[in-house]
PDB file of C-alpha atoms and ligand atoms in Angstrom:
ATOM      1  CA  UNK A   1      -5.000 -17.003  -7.467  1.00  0.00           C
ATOM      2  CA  UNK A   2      -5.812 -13.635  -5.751  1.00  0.00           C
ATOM      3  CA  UNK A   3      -6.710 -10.410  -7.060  1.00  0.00           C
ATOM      4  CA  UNK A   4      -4.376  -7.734  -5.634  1.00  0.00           C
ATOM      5  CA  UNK A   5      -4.978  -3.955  -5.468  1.00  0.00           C
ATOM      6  CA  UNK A   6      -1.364  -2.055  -4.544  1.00  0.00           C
ATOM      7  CA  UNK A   7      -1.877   1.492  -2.917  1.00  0.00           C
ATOM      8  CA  UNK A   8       0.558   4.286  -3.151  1.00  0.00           C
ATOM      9  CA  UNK A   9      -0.461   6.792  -0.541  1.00  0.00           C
ATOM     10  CA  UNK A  10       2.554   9.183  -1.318  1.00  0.00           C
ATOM     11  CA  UNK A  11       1.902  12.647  -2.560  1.00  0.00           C
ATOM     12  CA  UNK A  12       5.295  12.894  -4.230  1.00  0.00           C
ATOM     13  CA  UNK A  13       5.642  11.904  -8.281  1.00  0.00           C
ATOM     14  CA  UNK A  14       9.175  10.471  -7.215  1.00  0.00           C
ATOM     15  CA  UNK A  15       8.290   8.435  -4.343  1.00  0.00           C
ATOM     16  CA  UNK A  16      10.544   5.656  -2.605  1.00  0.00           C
ATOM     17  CA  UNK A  17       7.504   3.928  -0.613  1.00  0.00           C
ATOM     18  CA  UNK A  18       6.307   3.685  -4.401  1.00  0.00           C
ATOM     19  CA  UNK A  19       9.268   2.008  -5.433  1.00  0.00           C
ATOM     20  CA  UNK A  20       8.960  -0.117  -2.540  1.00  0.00           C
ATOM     21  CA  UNK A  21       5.411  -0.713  -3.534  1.00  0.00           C
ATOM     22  CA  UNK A  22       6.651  -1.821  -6.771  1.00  0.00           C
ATOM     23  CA  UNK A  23       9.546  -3.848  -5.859  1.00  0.00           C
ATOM     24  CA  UNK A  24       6.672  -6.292  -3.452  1.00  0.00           C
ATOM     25  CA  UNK A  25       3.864  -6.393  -6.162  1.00  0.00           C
ATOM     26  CA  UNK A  26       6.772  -7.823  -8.454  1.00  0.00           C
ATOM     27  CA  UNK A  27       7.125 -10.412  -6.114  1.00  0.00           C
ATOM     28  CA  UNK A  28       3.326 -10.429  -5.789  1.00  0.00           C
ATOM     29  CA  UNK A  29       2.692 -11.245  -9.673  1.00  0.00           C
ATOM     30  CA  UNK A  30       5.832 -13.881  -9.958  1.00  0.00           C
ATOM     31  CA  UNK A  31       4.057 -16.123  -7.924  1.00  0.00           C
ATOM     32  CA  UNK A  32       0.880 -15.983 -10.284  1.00  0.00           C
ATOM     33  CA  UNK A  33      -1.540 -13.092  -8.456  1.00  0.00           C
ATOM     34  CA  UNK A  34      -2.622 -10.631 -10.363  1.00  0.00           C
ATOM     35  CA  UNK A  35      -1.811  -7.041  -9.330  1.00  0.00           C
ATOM     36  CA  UNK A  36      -3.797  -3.280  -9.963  1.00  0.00           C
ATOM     37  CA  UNK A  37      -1.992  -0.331  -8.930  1.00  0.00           C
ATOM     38  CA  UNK A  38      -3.605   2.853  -7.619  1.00  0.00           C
ATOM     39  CA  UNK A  39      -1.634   5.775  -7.200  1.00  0.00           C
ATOM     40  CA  UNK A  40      -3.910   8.182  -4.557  1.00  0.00           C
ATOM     41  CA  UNK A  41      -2.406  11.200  -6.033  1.00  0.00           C
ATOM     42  CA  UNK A  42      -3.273  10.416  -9.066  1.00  0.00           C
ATOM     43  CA  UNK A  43      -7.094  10.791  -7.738  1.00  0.00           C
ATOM     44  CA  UNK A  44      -8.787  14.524  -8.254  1.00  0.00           C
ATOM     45  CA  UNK A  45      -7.334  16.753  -5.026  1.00  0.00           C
ATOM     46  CA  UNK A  46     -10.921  18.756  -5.025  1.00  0.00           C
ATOM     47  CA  UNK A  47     -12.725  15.319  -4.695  1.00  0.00           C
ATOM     48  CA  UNK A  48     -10.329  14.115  -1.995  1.00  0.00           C
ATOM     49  CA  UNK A  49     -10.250  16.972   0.157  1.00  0.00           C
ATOM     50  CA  UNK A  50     -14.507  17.940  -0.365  1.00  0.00           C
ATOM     51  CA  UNK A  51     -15.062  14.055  -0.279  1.00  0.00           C
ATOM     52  CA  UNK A  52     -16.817  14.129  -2.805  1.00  0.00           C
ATOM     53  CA  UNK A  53     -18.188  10.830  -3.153  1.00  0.00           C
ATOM     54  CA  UNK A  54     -19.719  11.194  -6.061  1.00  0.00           C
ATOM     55  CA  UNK A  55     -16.781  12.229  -8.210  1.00  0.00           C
ATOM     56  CA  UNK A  56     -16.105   9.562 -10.908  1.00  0.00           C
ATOM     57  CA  UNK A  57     -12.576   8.612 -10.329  1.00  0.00           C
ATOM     58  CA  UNK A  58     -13.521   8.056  -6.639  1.00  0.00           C
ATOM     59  CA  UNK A  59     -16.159   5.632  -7.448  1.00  0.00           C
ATOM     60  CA  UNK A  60     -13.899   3.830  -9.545  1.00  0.00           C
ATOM     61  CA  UNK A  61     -11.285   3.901  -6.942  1.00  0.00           C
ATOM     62  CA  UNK A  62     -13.040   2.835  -4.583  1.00  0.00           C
ATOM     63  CA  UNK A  63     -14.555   0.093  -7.066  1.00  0.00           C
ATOM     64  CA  UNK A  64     -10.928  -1.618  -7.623  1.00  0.00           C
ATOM     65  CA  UNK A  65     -11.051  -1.685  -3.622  1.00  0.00           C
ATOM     66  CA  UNK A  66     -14.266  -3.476  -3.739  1.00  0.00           C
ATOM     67  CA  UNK A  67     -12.556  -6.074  -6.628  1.00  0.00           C
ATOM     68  CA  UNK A  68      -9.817  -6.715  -4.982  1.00  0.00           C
ATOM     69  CA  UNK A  69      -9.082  -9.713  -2.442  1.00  0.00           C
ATOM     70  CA  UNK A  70      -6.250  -8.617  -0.988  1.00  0.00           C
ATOM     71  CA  UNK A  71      -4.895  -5.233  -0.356  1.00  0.00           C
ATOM     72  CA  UNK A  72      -1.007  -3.693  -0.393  1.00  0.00           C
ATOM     73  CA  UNK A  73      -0.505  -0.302   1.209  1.00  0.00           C
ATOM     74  CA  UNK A  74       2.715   1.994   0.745  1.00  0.00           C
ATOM     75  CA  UNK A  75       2.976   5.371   2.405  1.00  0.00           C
ATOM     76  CA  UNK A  76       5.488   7.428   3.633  1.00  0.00           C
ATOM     77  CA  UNK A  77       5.878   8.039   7.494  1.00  0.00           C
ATOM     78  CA  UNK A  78       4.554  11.777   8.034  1.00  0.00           C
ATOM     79  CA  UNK A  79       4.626  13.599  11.381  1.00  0.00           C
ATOM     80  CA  UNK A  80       4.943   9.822  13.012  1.00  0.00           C
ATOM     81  CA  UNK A  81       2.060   8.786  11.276  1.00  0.00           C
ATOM     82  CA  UNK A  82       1.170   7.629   7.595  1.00  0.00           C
ATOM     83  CA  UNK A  83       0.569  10.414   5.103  1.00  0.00           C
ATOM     84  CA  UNK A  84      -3.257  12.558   4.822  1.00  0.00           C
ATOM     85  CA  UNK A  85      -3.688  11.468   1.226  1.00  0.00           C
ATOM     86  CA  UNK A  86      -3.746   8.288   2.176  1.00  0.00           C
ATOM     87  CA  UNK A  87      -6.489   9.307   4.709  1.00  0.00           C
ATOM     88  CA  UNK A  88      -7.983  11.419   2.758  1.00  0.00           C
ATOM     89  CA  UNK A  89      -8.885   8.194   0.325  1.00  0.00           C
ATOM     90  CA  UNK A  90      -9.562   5.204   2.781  1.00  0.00           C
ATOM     91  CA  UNK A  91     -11.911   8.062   4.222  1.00  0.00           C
ATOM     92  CA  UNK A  92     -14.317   7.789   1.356  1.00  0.00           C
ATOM     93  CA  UNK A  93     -14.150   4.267   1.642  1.00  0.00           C
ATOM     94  CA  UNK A  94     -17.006   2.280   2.912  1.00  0.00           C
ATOM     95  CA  UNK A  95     -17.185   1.592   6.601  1.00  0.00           C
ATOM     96  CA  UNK A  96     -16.442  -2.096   6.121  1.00  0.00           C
ATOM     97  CA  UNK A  97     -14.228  -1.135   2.467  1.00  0.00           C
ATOM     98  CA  UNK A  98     -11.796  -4.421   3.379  1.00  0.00           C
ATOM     99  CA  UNK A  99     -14.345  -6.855   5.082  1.00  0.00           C
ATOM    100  CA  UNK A 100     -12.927 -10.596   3.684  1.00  0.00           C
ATOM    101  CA  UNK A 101      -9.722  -9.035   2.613  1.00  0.00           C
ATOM    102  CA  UNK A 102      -5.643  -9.610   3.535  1.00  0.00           C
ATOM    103  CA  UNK A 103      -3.895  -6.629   3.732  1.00  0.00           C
ATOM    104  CA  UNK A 104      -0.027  -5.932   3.716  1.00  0.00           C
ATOM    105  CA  UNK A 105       1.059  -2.548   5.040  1.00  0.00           C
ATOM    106  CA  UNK A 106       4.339  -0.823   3.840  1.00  0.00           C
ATOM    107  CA  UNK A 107       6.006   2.135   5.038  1.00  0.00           C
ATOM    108  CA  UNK A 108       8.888   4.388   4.018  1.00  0.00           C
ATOM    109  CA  UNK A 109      10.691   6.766   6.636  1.00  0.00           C
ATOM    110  CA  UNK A 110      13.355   8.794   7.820  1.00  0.00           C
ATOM    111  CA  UNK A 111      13.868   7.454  10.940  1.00  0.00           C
ATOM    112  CA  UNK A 112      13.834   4.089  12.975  1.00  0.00           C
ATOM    113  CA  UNK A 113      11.954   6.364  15.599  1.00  0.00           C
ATOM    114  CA  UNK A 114       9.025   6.111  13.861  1.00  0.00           C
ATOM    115  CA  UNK A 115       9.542   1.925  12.799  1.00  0.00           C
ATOM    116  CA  UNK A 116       6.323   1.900  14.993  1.00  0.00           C
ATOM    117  CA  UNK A 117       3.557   4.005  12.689  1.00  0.00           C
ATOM    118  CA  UNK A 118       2.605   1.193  10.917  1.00  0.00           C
ATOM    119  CA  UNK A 119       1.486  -0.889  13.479  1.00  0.00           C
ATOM    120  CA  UNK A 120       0.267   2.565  15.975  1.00  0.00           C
ATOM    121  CA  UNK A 121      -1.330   4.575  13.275  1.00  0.00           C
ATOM    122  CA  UNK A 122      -2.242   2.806   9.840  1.00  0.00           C
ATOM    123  CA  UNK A 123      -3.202  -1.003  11.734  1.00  0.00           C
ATOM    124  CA  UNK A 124      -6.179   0.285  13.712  1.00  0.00           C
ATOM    125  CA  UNK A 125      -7.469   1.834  10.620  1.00  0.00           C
ATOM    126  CA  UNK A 126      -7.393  -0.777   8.106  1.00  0.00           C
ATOM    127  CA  UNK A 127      -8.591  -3.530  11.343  1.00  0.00           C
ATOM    128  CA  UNK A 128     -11.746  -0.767  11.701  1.00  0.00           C
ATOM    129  CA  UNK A 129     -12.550  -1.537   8.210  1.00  0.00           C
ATOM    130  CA  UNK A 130     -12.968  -5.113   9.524  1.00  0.00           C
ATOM    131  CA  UNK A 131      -9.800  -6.240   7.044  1.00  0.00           C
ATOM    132  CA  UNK A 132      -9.752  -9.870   7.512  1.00  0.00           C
ATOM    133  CA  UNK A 133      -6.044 -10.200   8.025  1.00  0.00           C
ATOM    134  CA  UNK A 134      -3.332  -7.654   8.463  1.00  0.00           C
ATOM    135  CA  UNK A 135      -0.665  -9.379   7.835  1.00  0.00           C
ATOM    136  CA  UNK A 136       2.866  -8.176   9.583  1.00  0.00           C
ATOM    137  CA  UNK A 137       4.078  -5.126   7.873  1.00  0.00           C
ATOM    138  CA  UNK A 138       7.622  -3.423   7.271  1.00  0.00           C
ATOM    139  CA  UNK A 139       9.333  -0.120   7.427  1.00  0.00           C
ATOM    140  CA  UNK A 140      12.407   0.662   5.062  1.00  0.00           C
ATOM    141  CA  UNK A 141      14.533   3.264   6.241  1.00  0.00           C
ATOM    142  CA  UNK A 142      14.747   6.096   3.611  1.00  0.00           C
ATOM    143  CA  UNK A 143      18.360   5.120   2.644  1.00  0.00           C
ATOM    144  CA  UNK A 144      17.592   1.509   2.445  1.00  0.00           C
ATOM    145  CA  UNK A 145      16.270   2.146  -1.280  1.00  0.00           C
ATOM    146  CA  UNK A 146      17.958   3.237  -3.763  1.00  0.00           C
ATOM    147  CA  UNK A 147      16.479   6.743  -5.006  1.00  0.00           C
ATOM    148  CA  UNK A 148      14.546   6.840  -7.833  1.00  0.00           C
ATOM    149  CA  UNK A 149      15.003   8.259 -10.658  1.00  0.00           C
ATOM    150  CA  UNK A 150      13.069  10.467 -12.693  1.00  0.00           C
ATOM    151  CA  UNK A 151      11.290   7.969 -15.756  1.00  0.00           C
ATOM    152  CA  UNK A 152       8.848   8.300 -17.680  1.00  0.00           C
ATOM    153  CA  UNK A 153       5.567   7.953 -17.477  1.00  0.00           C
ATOM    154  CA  UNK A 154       5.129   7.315 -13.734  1.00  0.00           C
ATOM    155  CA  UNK A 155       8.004   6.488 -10.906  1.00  0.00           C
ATOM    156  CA  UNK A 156       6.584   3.155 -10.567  1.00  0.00           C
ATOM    157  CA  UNK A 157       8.561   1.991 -14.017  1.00  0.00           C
ATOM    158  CA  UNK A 158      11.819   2.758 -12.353  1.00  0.00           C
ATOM    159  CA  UNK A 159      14.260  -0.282 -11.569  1.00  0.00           C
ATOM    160  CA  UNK A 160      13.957  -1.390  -7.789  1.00  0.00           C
ATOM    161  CA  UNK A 161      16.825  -1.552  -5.351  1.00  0.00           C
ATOM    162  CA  UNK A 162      16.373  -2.802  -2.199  1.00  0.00           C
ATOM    163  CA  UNK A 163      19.297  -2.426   0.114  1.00  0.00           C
ATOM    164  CA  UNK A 164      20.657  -5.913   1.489  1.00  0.00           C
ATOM    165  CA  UNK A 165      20.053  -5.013   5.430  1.00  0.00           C
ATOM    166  CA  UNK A 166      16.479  -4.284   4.638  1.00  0.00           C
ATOM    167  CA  UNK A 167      15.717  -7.066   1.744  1.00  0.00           C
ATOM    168  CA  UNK A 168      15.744 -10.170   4.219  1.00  0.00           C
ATOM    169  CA  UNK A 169      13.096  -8.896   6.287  1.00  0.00           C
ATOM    170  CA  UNK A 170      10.939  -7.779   3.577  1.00  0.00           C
ATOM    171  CA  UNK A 171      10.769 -10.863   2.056  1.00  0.00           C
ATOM    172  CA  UNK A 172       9.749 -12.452   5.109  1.00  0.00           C
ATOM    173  CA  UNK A 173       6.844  -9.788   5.327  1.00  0.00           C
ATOM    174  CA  UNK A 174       5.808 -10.715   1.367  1.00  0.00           C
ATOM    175  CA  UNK A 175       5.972 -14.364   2.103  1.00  0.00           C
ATOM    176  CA  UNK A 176       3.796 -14.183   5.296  1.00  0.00           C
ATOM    177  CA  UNK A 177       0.960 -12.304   2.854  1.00  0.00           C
ATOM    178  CA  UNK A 178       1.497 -14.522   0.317  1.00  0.00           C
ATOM    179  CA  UNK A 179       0.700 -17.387   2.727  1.00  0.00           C
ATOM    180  CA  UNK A 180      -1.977 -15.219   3.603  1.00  0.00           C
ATOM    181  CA  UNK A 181      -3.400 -15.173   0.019  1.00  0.00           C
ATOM    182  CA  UNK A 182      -3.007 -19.190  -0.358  1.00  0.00           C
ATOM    183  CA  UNK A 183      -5.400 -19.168   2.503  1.00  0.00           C
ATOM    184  CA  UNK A 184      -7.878 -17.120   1.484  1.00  0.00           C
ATOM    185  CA  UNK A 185      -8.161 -19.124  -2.004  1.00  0.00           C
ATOM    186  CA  UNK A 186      -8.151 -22.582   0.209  1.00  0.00           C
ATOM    187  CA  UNK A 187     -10.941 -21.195   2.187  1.00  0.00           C
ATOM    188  CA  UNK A 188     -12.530 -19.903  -0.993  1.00  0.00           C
ATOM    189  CA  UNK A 189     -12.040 -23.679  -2.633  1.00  0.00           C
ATOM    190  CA  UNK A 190     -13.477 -25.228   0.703  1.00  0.00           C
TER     191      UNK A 190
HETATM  192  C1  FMN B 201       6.122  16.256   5.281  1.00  0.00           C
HETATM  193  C2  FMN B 201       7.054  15.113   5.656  1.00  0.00           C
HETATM  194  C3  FMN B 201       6.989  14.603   6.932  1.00  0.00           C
HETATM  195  C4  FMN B 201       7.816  13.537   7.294  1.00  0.00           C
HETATM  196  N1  FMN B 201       7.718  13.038   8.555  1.00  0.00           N
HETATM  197  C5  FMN B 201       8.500  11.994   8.914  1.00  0.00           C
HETATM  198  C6  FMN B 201       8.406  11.450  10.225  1.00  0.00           C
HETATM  199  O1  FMN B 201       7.655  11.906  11.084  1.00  0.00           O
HETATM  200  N2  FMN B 201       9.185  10.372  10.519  1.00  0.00           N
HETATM  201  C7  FMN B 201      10.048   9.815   9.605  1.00  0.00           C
HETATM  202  O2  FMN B 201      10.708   8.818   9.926  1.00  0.00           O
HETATM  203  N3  FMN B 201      10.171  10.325   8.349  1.00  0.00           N
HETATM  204  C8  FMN B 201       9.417  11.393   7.975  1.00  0.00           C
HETATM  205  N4  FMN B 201       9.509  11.920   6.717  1.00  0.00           N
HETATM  206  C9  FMN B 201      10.418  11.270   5.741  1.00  0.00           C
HETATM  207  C10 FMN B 201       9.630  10.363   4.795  1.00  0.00           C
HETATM  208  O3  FMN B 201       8.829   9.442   5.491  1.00  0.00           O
HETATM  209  C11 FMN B 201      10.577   9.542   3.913  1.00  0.00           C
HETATM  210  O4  FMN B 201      11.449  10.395   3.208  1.00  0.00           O
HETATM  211  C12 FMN B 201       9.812   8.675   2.951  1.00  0.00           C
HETATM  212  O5  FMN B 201      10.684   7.734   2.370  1.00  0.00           O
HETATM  213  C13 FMN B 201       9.147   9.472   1.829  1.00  0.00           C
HETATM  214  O6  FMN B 201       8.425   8.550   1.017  1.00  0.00           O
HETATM  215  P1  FMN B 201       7.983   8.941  -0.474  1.00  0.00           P
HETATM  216  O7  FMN B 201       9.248   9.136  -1.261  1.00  0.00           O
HETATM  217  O8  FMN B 201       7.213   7.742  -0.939  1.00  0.00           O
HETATM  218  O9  FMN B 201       7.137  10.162  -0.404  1.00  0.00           O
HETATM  219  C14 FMN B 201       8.727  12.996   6.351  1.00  0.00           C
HETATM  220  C15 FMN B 201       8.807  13.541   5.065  1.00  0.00           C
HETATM  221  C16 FMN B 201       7.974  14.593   4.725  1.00  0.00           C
HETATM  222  C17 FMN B 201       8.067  15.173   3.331  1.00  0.00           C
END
């Protein structure tokens, strides 16, 4: 079984792409992986934007990464691209932060104009940092999740409702990084 870390790269405390996030790791755990969930703005702002290596939440960011065999990312679509926090974070990871690892990328958005930031903007990124699969990712429109709302303690408790025209398609996604997973254990085993 695989070791997942799940990365919310939105800024906002309510946060669909979170929600999304959620709604996949669920998946992710039913099927006997276990799952550690990083919120990025949960992460000291000063250390993020004076990368600041050496702050301590960093390091122990940045040590989950480094625990992890696999590797969910959720951000929103900004400006056509995925959001700077997100950035600002894989920036202070190592070089090479996702050598050996499968990685699922996830996206919120406005707009089906941007369907194409994922694979444009976030892809070359995470294949830099010599990933060892990205797996197919998946855009859901905005309106495709039901808002969430307000809960306490964190967003990421709130119930998860994917729309029908988007939840076919997603699955397909999760099951194609799942598969991914299985492999990495068989290759692990062999
Ligand atoms: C600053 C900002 C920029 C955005 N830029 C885009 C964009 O370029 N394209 C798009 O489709 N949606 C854009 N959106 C909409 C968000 O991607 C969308 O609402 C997303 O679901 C927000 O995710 P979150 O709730 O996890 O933060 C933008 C939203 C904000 C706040």
């Amino acid at each position: 079984m695989a070791h997942v870390l799940a990365v919310s790269g939105s800024p906002m405390e309510i946060s669909r792409s979170a929600v999304l996030l959620r709604h996949v790791t669920d998946i992710v755990t039913s099927r006997g992986h276990t799952v550690d969930t990083l919120r990025v703005r949960d992460l000291p702002a000063e250390a993020l934007l004076h990368a600041d290596f050496a702050d301590p939440a960093i390091r122990d960011s940045l040590a989950r990464l480094e625990r992890a065999d696999a590797v969910v990312v959720a951000t929103p679509v900004y400006k056509a691209a995925f959001s700077g926090l997100l950035k600002s974070w894989l920036d202070l990871a190592p070089q090479f932060g996702l050598r050996g690892k499968s990685v699922l990328p996830l996206a919120t958005g406005g707009s089906v104009a941007h369907a194409l930031a994922l694979d444009y903007a976030l892809r070359p990124v995470l294949t830099s940092m010599e990933a060892r699969h990205v797996v197919n990712g998946f855009l859901v429109l905005d309106r495709f999740i039901e808002s969430p709302a307000p809960v306490e303690p964190s967003p990421l408790e709130a119930p998860v409702n994917i729309h029908a025209d988007a939840a076919p398609a997603l699955t397909k996604v999760v099951e194609g990084f799942l598969e991914s997973l299985d492999m990495g254990a068989a290759r692990v085993v062999a």
